[in-house]
CSV table of C-alpha atoms in Angstrom, one decimal:
chain,number,residue,atom,x,y,z
A,1,MET,CA,-41.5,49.4,-67.9
A,2,LYS,CA,-44.5,47.6,-69.3
A,3,ALA,CA,-43.8,44.5,-71.4
A,4,LEU,CA,-45.8,41.6,-72.8
A,5,ALA,CA,-44.6,38.4,-71.1
A,6,TRP,CA,-45.3,34.7,-71.7
A,7,HIS,CA,-47.0,32.9,-68.8
A,8,GLY,CA,-48.2,29.6,-70.5
A,9,LYS,CA,-50.0,28.2,-73.4
A,10,ARG,CA,-52.5,30.9,-74.7
A,11,ASP,CA,-51.6,33.0,-71.6
A,12,VAL,CA,-49.6,36.3,-72.3
A,13,ARG,CA,-49.8,39.2,-69.9
A,14,VAL,CA,-48.6,42.8,-69.7
A,15,ASP,CA,-46.3,42.8,-66.8
A,16,THR,CA,-44.2,45.5,-65.1
A,17,VAL,CA,-40.5,44.5,-65.5
A,18,PRO,CA,-37.1,46.2,-65.0
A,19,ASP,CA,-36.0,48.6,-67.6
A,20,PRO,CA,-33.3,47.3,-69.9
A,21,GLU,CA,-29.8,48.7,-69.3
A,22,ILE,CA,-26.6,49.1,-71.4
A,23,GLN,CA,-24.6,45.9,-70.9
A,24,ASP,CA,-22.0,46.3,-73.7
A,25,PRO,CA,-20.3,49.5,-75.0
A,26,THR,CA,-21.9,48.9,-78.4
A,27,ASP,CA,-25.5,48.6,-77.0
A,28,VAL,CA,-28.3,51.1,-77.5
A,29,ILE,CA,-31.6,51.5,-75.7
A,30,ILE,CA,-34.6,52.4,-77.8
A,31,ARG,CA,-38.0,53.7,-76.6
A,32,VAL,CA,-40.4,51.6,-78.6
A,33,THR,CA,-43.0,53.6,-80.5
A,34,THR,CA,-44.5,50.9,-82.6
A,35,THR,CA,-44.2,47.1,-82.5
A,36,GLY,CA,-45.9,44.4,-84.5
A,37,LEU,CA,-47.7,41.1,-83.7
A,38,CYS,CA,-46.3,38.5,-86.0
A,39,GLY,CA,-47.9,35.2,-87.2
A,40,SER,CA,-44.8,33.4,-85.8
A,41,ASP,CA,-45.6,34.8,-82.4
A,42,LEU,CA,-48.6,32.5,-82.4
A,43,HIS,CA,-46.2,29.6,-82.4
A,44,LEU,CA,-45.1,30.7,-79.0
A,45,TYR,CA,-48.7,31.2,-78.0
A,46,GLU,CA,-49.6,27.6,-79.0
A,47,VAL,CA,-46.8,25.1,-79.6
A,48,LEU,CA,-43.4,26.3,-78.5
A,49,GLY,CA,-44.1,26.6,-74.8
A,50,PRO,CA,-41.5,24.0,-73.8
A,51,PHE,CA,-38.8,26.4,-75.0
A,52,LEU,CA,-40.1,29.4,-73.0
A,53,ASP,CA,-39.9,30.4,-69.3
A,54,VAL,CA,-42.6,32.4,-67.5
A,55,GLY,CA,-41.8,36.0,-67.8
A,56,ASP,CA,-40.0,35.8,-71.2
A,57,ILE,CA,-40.7,39.1,-73.1
A,58,LEU,CA,-42.2,38.5,-76.6
A,59,GLY,CA,-42.1,40.4,-79.9
A,60,HIS,CA,-39.6,40.9,-82.7
A,61,GLU,CA,-41.0,43.7,-84.9
A,62,PRO,CA,-40.1,47.0,-83.1
A,63,MET,CA,-39.1,50.5,-84.1
A,64,GLY,CA,-38.6,53.6,-82.0
A,65,ILE,CA,-36.3,56.4,-80.8
A,66,VAL,CA,-32.8,55.9,-79.5
A,67,GLU,CA,-32.8,56.9,-75.8
A,68,GLU,CA,-29.3,55.8,-74.7
A,69,VAL,CA,-26.1,54.7,-76.5
A,70,GLY,CA,-23.1,52.8,-75.3
A,71,SER,CA,-19.7,54.4,-75.2
A,72,GLU,CA,-18.5,52.9,-78.5
A,73,VAL,CA,-21.6,53.6,-80.5
A,74,VAL,CA,-20.9,56.2,-83.3
A,75,ASN,CA,-23.4,55.3,-86.1
A,76,VAL,CA,-26.6,56.3,-84.2
A,77,LEU,CA,-27.3,59.1,-81.8
A,78,LYS,CA,-29.7,59.8,-79.0
A,79,GLY,CA,-33.0,60.9,-80.7
A,80,ASP,CA,-32.4,59.0,-83.9
A,81,ARG,CA,-35.4,57.0,-85.3
A,82,VAL,CA,-34.5,53.4,-86.0
A,83,VAL,CA,-36.1,50.0,-87.0
A,84,VAL,CA,-34.7,46.9,-85.3
A,85,PRO,CA,-34.4,43.7,-87.4
A,86,PHE,CA,-35.8,40.6,-85.8
A,87,ASN,CA,-32.6,38.6,-86.3
A,88,ILE,CA,-29.7,39.8,-84.2
A,89,SER,CA,-26.7,40.0,-86.5
A,90,CYS,CA,-23.3,41.6,-85.9
A,91,GLY,CA,-22.9,42.8,-89.5
A,92,THR,CA,-19.2,42.0,-89.7
A,93,CYS,CA,-18.7,38.2,-89.5
A,94,PHE,CA,-18.3,35.9,-92.6
A,95,MET,CA,-22.0,35.0,-92.7
A,96,CYS,CA,-23.1,38.7,-92.4
A,97,LYS,CA,-20.7,39.7,-95.2
A,98,GLU,CA,-22.2,36.9,-97.3
A,99,GLY,CA,-25.7,38.5,-96.8
A,100,LEU,CA,-26.7,35.6,-94.5
A,101,HIS,CA,-27.5,37.7,-91.5
A,102,SER,CA,-29.9,35.0,-90.1
A,103,GLN,CA,-26.8,32.8,-89.8
A,104,CYS,CA,-24.6,35.4,-88.0
A,105,GLU,CA,-21.6,33.6,-86.6
A,106,THR,CA,-21.4,36.0,-83.7
A,107,THR,CA,-24.9,35.3,-82.3
A,108,GLN,CA,-25.5,31.7,-83.4
A,109,VAL,CA,-27.1,29.7,-80.6
A,110,HIS,CA,-24.6,26.9,-80.5
A,111,SER,CA,-26.2,25.2,-77.4
A,112,GLN,CA,-29.3,24.6,-79.5
A,113,GLY,CA,-27.7,24.1,-82.9
A,114,SER,CA,-29.5,27.2,-84.2
A,115,GLY,CA,-28.7,30.2,-86.4
A,116,ALA,CA,-28.6,33.8,-85.3
A,117,ALA,CA,-30.3,34.8,-82.1
A,118,LEU,CA,-33.8,36.4,-82.4
A,119,PHE,CA,-35.5,39.0,-80.3
A,120,GLY,CA,-38.3,37.5,-78.2
A,121,TYR,CA,-38.2,34.0,-79.5
A,122,THR,CA,-37.5,31.2,-77.1
A,123,LYS,CA,-34.4,29.4,-75.8
A,124,LEU,CA,-33.9,27.9,-79.3
A,125,TYR,CA,-32.9,31.4,-80.5
A,126,GLY,CA,-31.1,32.8,-77.5
A,127,GLN,CA,-34.0,33.8,-75.1
A,128,VAL,CA,-33.3,37.5,-75.8
A,129,PRO,CA,-36.0,39.9,-74.4
A,130,GLY,CA,-38.3,41.0,-77.1
A,131,GLY,CA,-39.8,44.2,-78.5
A,132,GLN,CA,-43.4,44.1,-77.4
A,133,ALA,CA,-42.4,46.5,-74.6
A,134,GLU,CA,-41.9,50.1,-73.8
A,135,TYR,CA,-38.1,49.9,-74.1
A,136,LEU,CA,-35.6,47.5,-75.8
A,137,ARG,CA,-31.9,46.9,-75.4
A,138,VAL,CA,-30.4,46.5,-78.9
A,139,PRO,CA,-26.9,45.1,-79.3
A,140,PHE,CA,-24.5,46.0,-82.1
A,141,GLY,CA,-25.6,49.6,-82.1
A,142,ASN,CA,-23.3,50.5,-84.9
A,143,THR,CA,-24.5,47.8,-87.4
A,144,LEU,CA,-27.9,46.4,-86.4
A,145,PRO,CA,-30.4,49.3,-86.1
A,146,ILE,CA,-31.8,50.6,-89.4
A,147,ALA,CA,-31.9,54.4,-89.4
A,148,VAL,CA,-35.0,55.8,-91.0
A,149,PRO,CA,-35.9,59.5,-91.8
A,150,PRO,CA,-38.2,61.6,-89.7
A,151,GLY,CA,-41.5,62.6,-91.1
A,152,PRO,CA,-43.6,59.7,-92.4
A,153,PRO,CA,-45.6,57.7,-89.8
A,154,ASP,CA,-44.2,54.6,-88.2
A,155,GLU,CA,-46.3,52.4,-90.4
A,156,ARG,CA,-44.1,53.4,-93.4
A,157,PHE,CA,-41.0,51.8,-91.8
A,158,VAL,CA,-41.9,49.4,-89.0
A,159,TYR,CA,-42.3,46.5,-91.5
A,160,LEU,CA,-38.6,46.6,-92.2
A,161,SER,CA,-38.2,44.7,-89.0
A,162,ASP,CA,-39.6,41.5,-90.5
A,163,VAL,CA,-42.6,41.6,-92.9
A,164,LEU,CA,-41.0,43.4,-95.8
A,165,PRO,CA,-37.6,41.6,-95.8
A,166,THR,CA,-39.3,38.2,-95.2
A,167,ALA,CA,-41.7,38.8,-98.1
A,168,TRP,CA,-39.0,40.2,-100.4
A,169,GLN,CA,-36.7,37.2,-99.7
A,170,ALA,CA,-39.6,34.8,-100.2
A,171,VAL,CA,-40.2,36.3,-103.7
A,172,ASP,CA,-36.5,36.4,-104.5
A,173,TYR,CA,-36.0,32.8,-103.5
A,174,ALA,CA,-39.1,31.8,-105.6
A,175,ALA,CA,-37.2,32.9,-108.7
A,176,VAL,CA,-40.4,34.0,-110.5
A,177,PRO,CA,-39.5,34.6,-114.2
A,178,LEU,CA,-40.2,38.0,-115.6
A,179,GLY,CA,-43.9,37.8,-116.7
A,180,GLY,CA,-44.2,34.4,-115.1
A,181,SER,CA,-46.6,33.0,-112.6
A,182,VAL,CA,-46.5,32.6,-108.8
A,183,ALA,CA,-49.0,31.1,-106.4
A,184,VAL,CA,-48.9,32.3,-102.8
A,185,LEU,CA,-50.3,29.9,-100.1
A,186,GLY,CA,-51.6,31.8,-97.1
A,187,LEU,CA,-52.6,35.4,-97.2
A,188,GLY,CA,-51.6,36.6,-93.7
A,189,PRO,CA,-49.2,39.5,-93.5
A,190,ILE,CA,-46.3,37.8,-95.2
A,191,GLY,CA,-48.4,36.2,-98.0
A,192,ASP,CA,-50.2,39.4,-98.6
A,193,MET,CA,-47.0,41.4,-98.9
A,194,CYS,CA,-45.5,38.6,-101.1
A,195,THR,CA,-48.3,39.2,-103.7
A,196,ARG,CA,-47.6,42.9,-103.8
A,197,ILE,CA,-43.8,42.5,-104.1
A,198,ALA,CA,-44.1,39.7,-106.7
A,199,ALA,CA,-46.2,42.0,-108.9
A,200,ARG,CA,-43.8,44.9,-108.3
A,201,ARG,CA,-40.9,42.7,-109.4
A,202,GLY,CA,-42.6,41.7,-112.7
A,203,ALA,CA,-44.6,38.6,-112.1
A,204,GLY,CA,-47.3,38.3,-114.8
A,205,THR,CA,-49.8,36.2,-112.9
A,206,VAL,CA,-50.1,36.3,-109.1
A,207,ILE,CA,-52.5,33.9,-107.5
A,208,GLY,CA,-53.4,34.1,-103.8
A,209,ILE,CA,-54.9,31.1,-102.0
A,210,ASP,CA,-56.5,31.2,-98.5
A,211,LEU,CA,-59.7,30.3,-96.8
A,212,VAL,CA,-60.4,33.5,-94.9
A,213,PRO,CA,-62.7,35.8,-96.9
A,214,GLU,CA,-61.3,39.1,-95.5
A,215,ARG,CA,-57.8,38.1,-96.5
A,216,LEU,CA,-58.8,37.1,-100.0
A,217,ASP,CA,-60.7,40.4,-100.4
A,218,ARG,CA,-57.6,42.4,-99.3
A,219,VAL,CA,-55.3,40.9,-102.0
A,220,LYS,CA,-58.0,40.9,-104.6
A,221,ALA,CA,-58.2,44.6,-104.3
A,222,HIS,CA,-54.5,44.7,-105.5
A,223,GLY,CA,-55.3,42.8,-108.7
A,224,VAL,CA,-54.4,39.3,-107.5
A,225,HIS,CA,-56.3,36.2,-108.7
A,226,THR,CA,-57.8,34.8,-105.6
A,227,LEU,CA,-58.9,31.2,-104.9
A,228,ASN,CA,-60.8,30.2,-101.7
A,229,LEU,CA,-59.4,26.9,-100.5
A,230,GLU,CA,-62.7,25.8,-99.0
A,231,GLU,CA,-64.8,26.6,-102.0
A,232,HIS,CA,-62.5,24.8,-104.5
A,233,GLY,CA,-61.6,21.8,-102.3
A,234,ASP,CA,-60.3,19.0,-104.4
A,235,GLY,CA,-60.6,21.1,-107.5
A,236,LEU,CA,-58.1,23.7,-106.4
A,237,VAL,CA,-55.1,22.2,-108.3
A,238,GLU,CA,-57.1,22.2,-111.5
A,239,ALA,CA,-58.3,25.8,-110.9
A,240,VAL,CA,-54.7,26.9,-110.5
A,241,ARG,CA,-53.7,25.1,-113.7
A,242,GLU,CA,-56.4,26.8,-115.6
A,243,LEU,CA,-54.8,30.1,-114.7
A,244,THR,CA,-51.3,28.9,-115.7
A,245,VAL,CA,-51.6,27.4,-119.2
A,246,GLY,CA,-52.4,24.0,-117.8
A,247,ARG,CA,-49.0,23.3,-116.3
A,248,GLY,CA,-49.1,25.0,-112.9
A,249,PRO,CA,-47.3,28.1,-111.7
A,250,ASP,CA,-43.6,28.7,-112.2
A,251,SER,CA,-43.2,29.3,-108.5
A,252,VAL,CA,-45.1,28.7,-105.3
A,253,ILE,CA,-44.5,30.5,-102.0
A,254,ASP,CA,-45.6,28.7,-98.9
A,255,ALA,CA,-46.4,31.5,-96.4
A,256,VAL,CA,-48.3,29.2,-94.1
A,257,GLY,CA,-45.8,26.9,-92.3
A,258,MET,CA,-46.7,25.0,-89.2
A,259,GLU,CA,-50.0,26.7,-88.8
A,260,ALA,CA,-51.5,24.8,-91.8
A,261,HIS,CA,-55.1,23.7,-91.5
A,262,GLY,CA,-55.9,20.0,-91.8
A,263,ALA,CA,-53.6,17.1,-90.6
A,264,THR,CA,-55.7,16.6,-87.5
A,265,VAL,CA,-53.7,13.7,-86.2
A,266,THR,CA,-50.5,15.8,-86.3
A,267,GLN,CA,-52.3,18.7,-84.7
A,268,ALA,CA,-53.4,16.4,-81.8
A,269,VAL,CA,-49.8,15.2,-81.3
A,270,GLN,CA,-48.6,18.8,-81.2
A,271,GLN,CA,-51.2,19.7,-78.6
A,272,MET,CA,-50.5,16.7,-76.5
A,273,THR,CA,-46.8,17.6,-76.5
A,274,THR,CA,-47.5,20.9,-74.9
A,275,LEU,CA,-49.1,19.1,-72.0
A,276,LEU,CA,-45.9,17.2,-71.2
A,277,PRO,CA,-43.4,18.4,-68.6
A,278,GLY,CA,-41.2,21.1,-70.2
A,279,LYS,CA,-37.9,19.3,-70.5
A,280,LEU,CA,-39.5,16.1,-71.9
A,281,ALA,CA,-41.7,18.0,-74.4
A,282,ALA,CA,-38.6,20.0,-75.6
A,283,LYS,CA,-36.6,16.8,-76.2
A,284,LEU,CA,-39.5,15.2,-78.1
A,285,MET,CA,-40.1,18.2,-80.3
A,286,GLN,CA,-36.3,18.6,-81.1
A,287,ARG,CA,-35.9,14.9,-82.0
A,288,VAL,CA,-39.2,13.6,-83.3
A,289,GLY,CA,-41.4,16.7,-83.8
A,290,VAL,CA,-43.6,16.8,-86.8
A,291,ASP,CA,-45.5,19.6,-88.5
A,292,ARG,CA,-48.8,19.9,-90.2
A,293,LEU,CA,-47.6,19.8,-93.8
A,294,SER,CA,-50.8,20.4,-95.7
A,295,ALA,CA,-49.5,23.7,-97.2
A,296,LEU,CA,-46.2,22.2,-98.3
A,297,TYR,CA,-47.8,19.1,-99.8
A,298,LEU,CA,-50.1,21.4,-101.8
A,299,ALA,CA,-47.2,23.5,-102.9
A,300,ILE,CA,-45.4,20.4,-104.2
A,301,GLU,CA,-48.6,19.4,-106.1
A,302,LEU,CA,-49.2,22.8,-107.6
A,303,VAL,CA,-45.8,23.9,-108.8
A,304,ARG,CA,-45.0,23.1,-112.4
A,305,ARG,CA,-42.3,20.6,-113.3
A,306,GLY,CA,-38.9,22.3,-113.0
A,307,GLY,CA,-40.5,25.0,-110.9
A,308,THR,CA,-39.4,26.5,-107.6
A,309,ILE,CA,-40.9,26.4,-104.1
A,310,SER,CA,-40.0,29.1,-101.6
A,311,LEU,CA,-40.8,28.5,-97.9
A,312,SER,CA,-41.3,31.6,-95.8
A,313,GLY,CA,-43.8,30.0,-93.3
A,314,VAL,CA,-41.9,28.7,-90.3
A,315,TYR,CA,-41.7,24.9,-89.8
A,316,GLY,CA,-40.3,23.4,-86.6
A,317,GLY,CA,-40.5,19.6,-87.1
A,318,MET,CA,-37.4,17.4,-87.0
A,319,ALA,CA,-39.1,14.3,-88.4
A,320,ASP,CA,-41.3,15.7,-91.2
A,321,PRO,CA,-42.0,13.2,-94.0
A,322,LEU,CA,-41.5,14.6,-97.5
A,323,PRO,CA,-42.6,13.1,-100.8
A,324,LEU,CA,-39.1,13.0,-102.2
A,325,LEU,CA,-40.1,10.7,-105.1
A,326,THR,CA,-42.5,13.4,-106.4
A,327,MET,CA,-40.1,16.2,-105.7
A,328,PHE,CA,-37.3,14.4,-107.6
A,329,ASP,CA,-39.6,13.4,-110.4
A,330,LYS,CA,-40.9,17.0,-110.9
A,331,GLN,CA,-37.4,18.4,-110.6
A,332,ILE,CA,-38.5,20.9,-108.0
A,333,GLN,CA,-36.1,23.5,-106.6
A,334,LEU,CA,-36.7,24.3,-102.9
A,335,ARG,CA,-35.4,27.4,-101.0
A,336,MET,CA,-36.1,28.5,-97.5
A,337,GLY,CA,-34.8,30.2,-94.3
A,338,GLN,CA,-35.2,33.1,-91.9
A,339,ALA,CA,-35.1,36.4,-93.7
A,340,ASN,CA,-31.6,38.0,-93.8
A,341,VAL,CA,-33.0,41.5,-93.0
A,342,TRP,CA,-30.1,43.7,-93.7
A,343,ARG,CA,-29.4,42.0,-97.1
A,344,TRP,CA,-32.6,43.5,-98.5
A,345,VAL,CA,-32.7,47.0,-96.8
A,346,ASP,CA,-31.1,48.8,-99.8
A,347,ASP,CA,-33.8,47.2,-102.1
A,348,LEU,CA,-36.7,48.1,-99.8
A,349,LEU,CA,-35.9,51.6,-98.5
A,350,PRO,CA,-36.4,53.3,-101.9
A,351,LEU,CA,-40.0,51.9,-102.0
A,352,LEU,CA,-40.8,53.5,-98.6
A,353,THR,CA,-39.2,56.9,-98.5
A,354,ASP,CA,-40.7,59.2,-101.2
A,355,THR,CA,-44.0,57.4,-101.8
A,356,ASP,CA,-45.8,54.4,-100.4
A,357,LEU,CA,-45.4,52.1,-103.3
A,358,LEU,CA,-46.3,48.9,-101.4
A,359,GLY,CA,-49.3,50.3,-99.5
A,360,VAL,CA,-47.7,49.9,-96.1
A,361,GLU,CA,-49.4,52.8,-94.4
A,362,SER,CA,-52.8,51.1,-94.8
A,363,PHE,CA,-51.4,47.6,-94.3
A,364,ALA,CA,-52.3,47.1,-90.6
A,365,THR,CA,-55.9,46.2,-89.8
A,366,HIS,CA,-55.6,47.1,-86.1
A,367,HIS,CA,-53.7,49.7,-84.0
A,368,LEU,CA,-53.9,48.9,-80.3
A,369,PRO,CA,-52.2,50.0,-77.1
A,370,LEU,CA,-49.8,47.5,-75.6
A,371,GLU,CA,-52.2,47.0,-72.7
A,372,GLN,CA,-54.6,45.2,-75.1
A,373,ALA,CA,-52.0,42.7,-76.4
A,374,PRO,CA,-53.4,39.7,-74.6
A,375,GLU,CA,-56.8,40.3,-76.3
A,376,ALA,CA,-55.0,40.9,-79.6
A,377,TYR,CA,-53.2,37.6,-79.5
A,378,ASP,CA,-56.5,35.8,-78.9
A,379,MET,CA,-58.2,37.7,-81.7
A,380,PHE,CA,-55.4,37.0,-84.1
A,381,GLN,CA,-55.1,33.4,-83.3
A,382,LYS,CA,-58.8,32.9,-83.9
A,383,LYS,CA,-58.8,35.1,-87.0
A,384,GLN,CA,-61.5,37.3,-85.7
A,385,ASP,CA,-62.6,40.8,-86.6
A,386,GLY,CA,-60.7,40.7,-89.9
A,387,ALA,CA,-57.3,40.7,-88.1
A,388,VAL,CA,-54.5,40.4,-90.6
A,389,LYS,CA,-51.8,42.7,-89.1
A,390,ILE,CA,-51.8,44.2,-85.6
A,391,LEU,CA,-49.5,47.0,-84.4
A,392,PHE,CA,-49.1,48.0,-80.8
A,393,ASN,CA,-48.2,51.4,-79.5
A,394,PRO,CA,-46.5,51.1,-76.1
């Protein structure tokens, strides 16, 4: 089959690789019909090379048609249409029953001290072949795939793999009061969807902050107050306070993570680390790694006293400095974590089936064949051609 494989920093290629096979009686094989390019895939493209091997298959946002089922699979059949969550969860352990599927005890990567394994996401999370491919082996066939109805296009459901549950959890963790205010930092796919879900769930004032004009225009079209980070500069905090009765938003969602602009020294350290020998770089990143924290620092400054910050942007540093005096003084609540996909399926499916209440069918900016994935990664990393969300059709 054809699959997108990692070959080095900013070097991904469409290779011909062996087809996946049933390895366990509860496995299923799906023929991938649509698969997404996620902002966190750029971390593999840029920073996390020390945790990858040449030939690792990327991608964690797939959906498709069941082609083959293991002998013990009874909940899906050949020909069924399914979405595959990005985190690999058994659905039956203590953590899964608690709704913490990203902490699944069956697939935790104990060798790395990590939570549940992820598709297509480095040795830190199990080094499981990913979904930017023509076919995908999916374990836990009775509990992991999300069955979706025939009829509507893939765009209606593919975001159940990651974007929708990640954004829903980010808003849920933000604890926005009914009629209250929320600021969303970063208007990529997750931040954009956070603004839509926050409004849907009853936020009175939704503020979107970014520095890419196309992204600001997208969310503004949905009734969001938008602020351009570059235009406002040092006056950004005051501009947000003017929209929130002078005290700051009740909640702030950081949908940026380690891709934050600024912090040039930290960025240089990250780039230097990727030039070190693989094992040494991995050890340094695991023990003394730091992130560019511009977005998180801004969230701490923006949020009102007693407010809540929700982190959905991925951070990877092990030695990140935090302004704990300020956080303590402002009595800030902080929630974070990988999305627990299955926890939110029952909330999300009704918004996708009869009508397109969240505008998912027009959410993608680019639809491309898998063969163009290397060019798409480069375009997305450079924020060119208005790229916000890219879908591949293998």
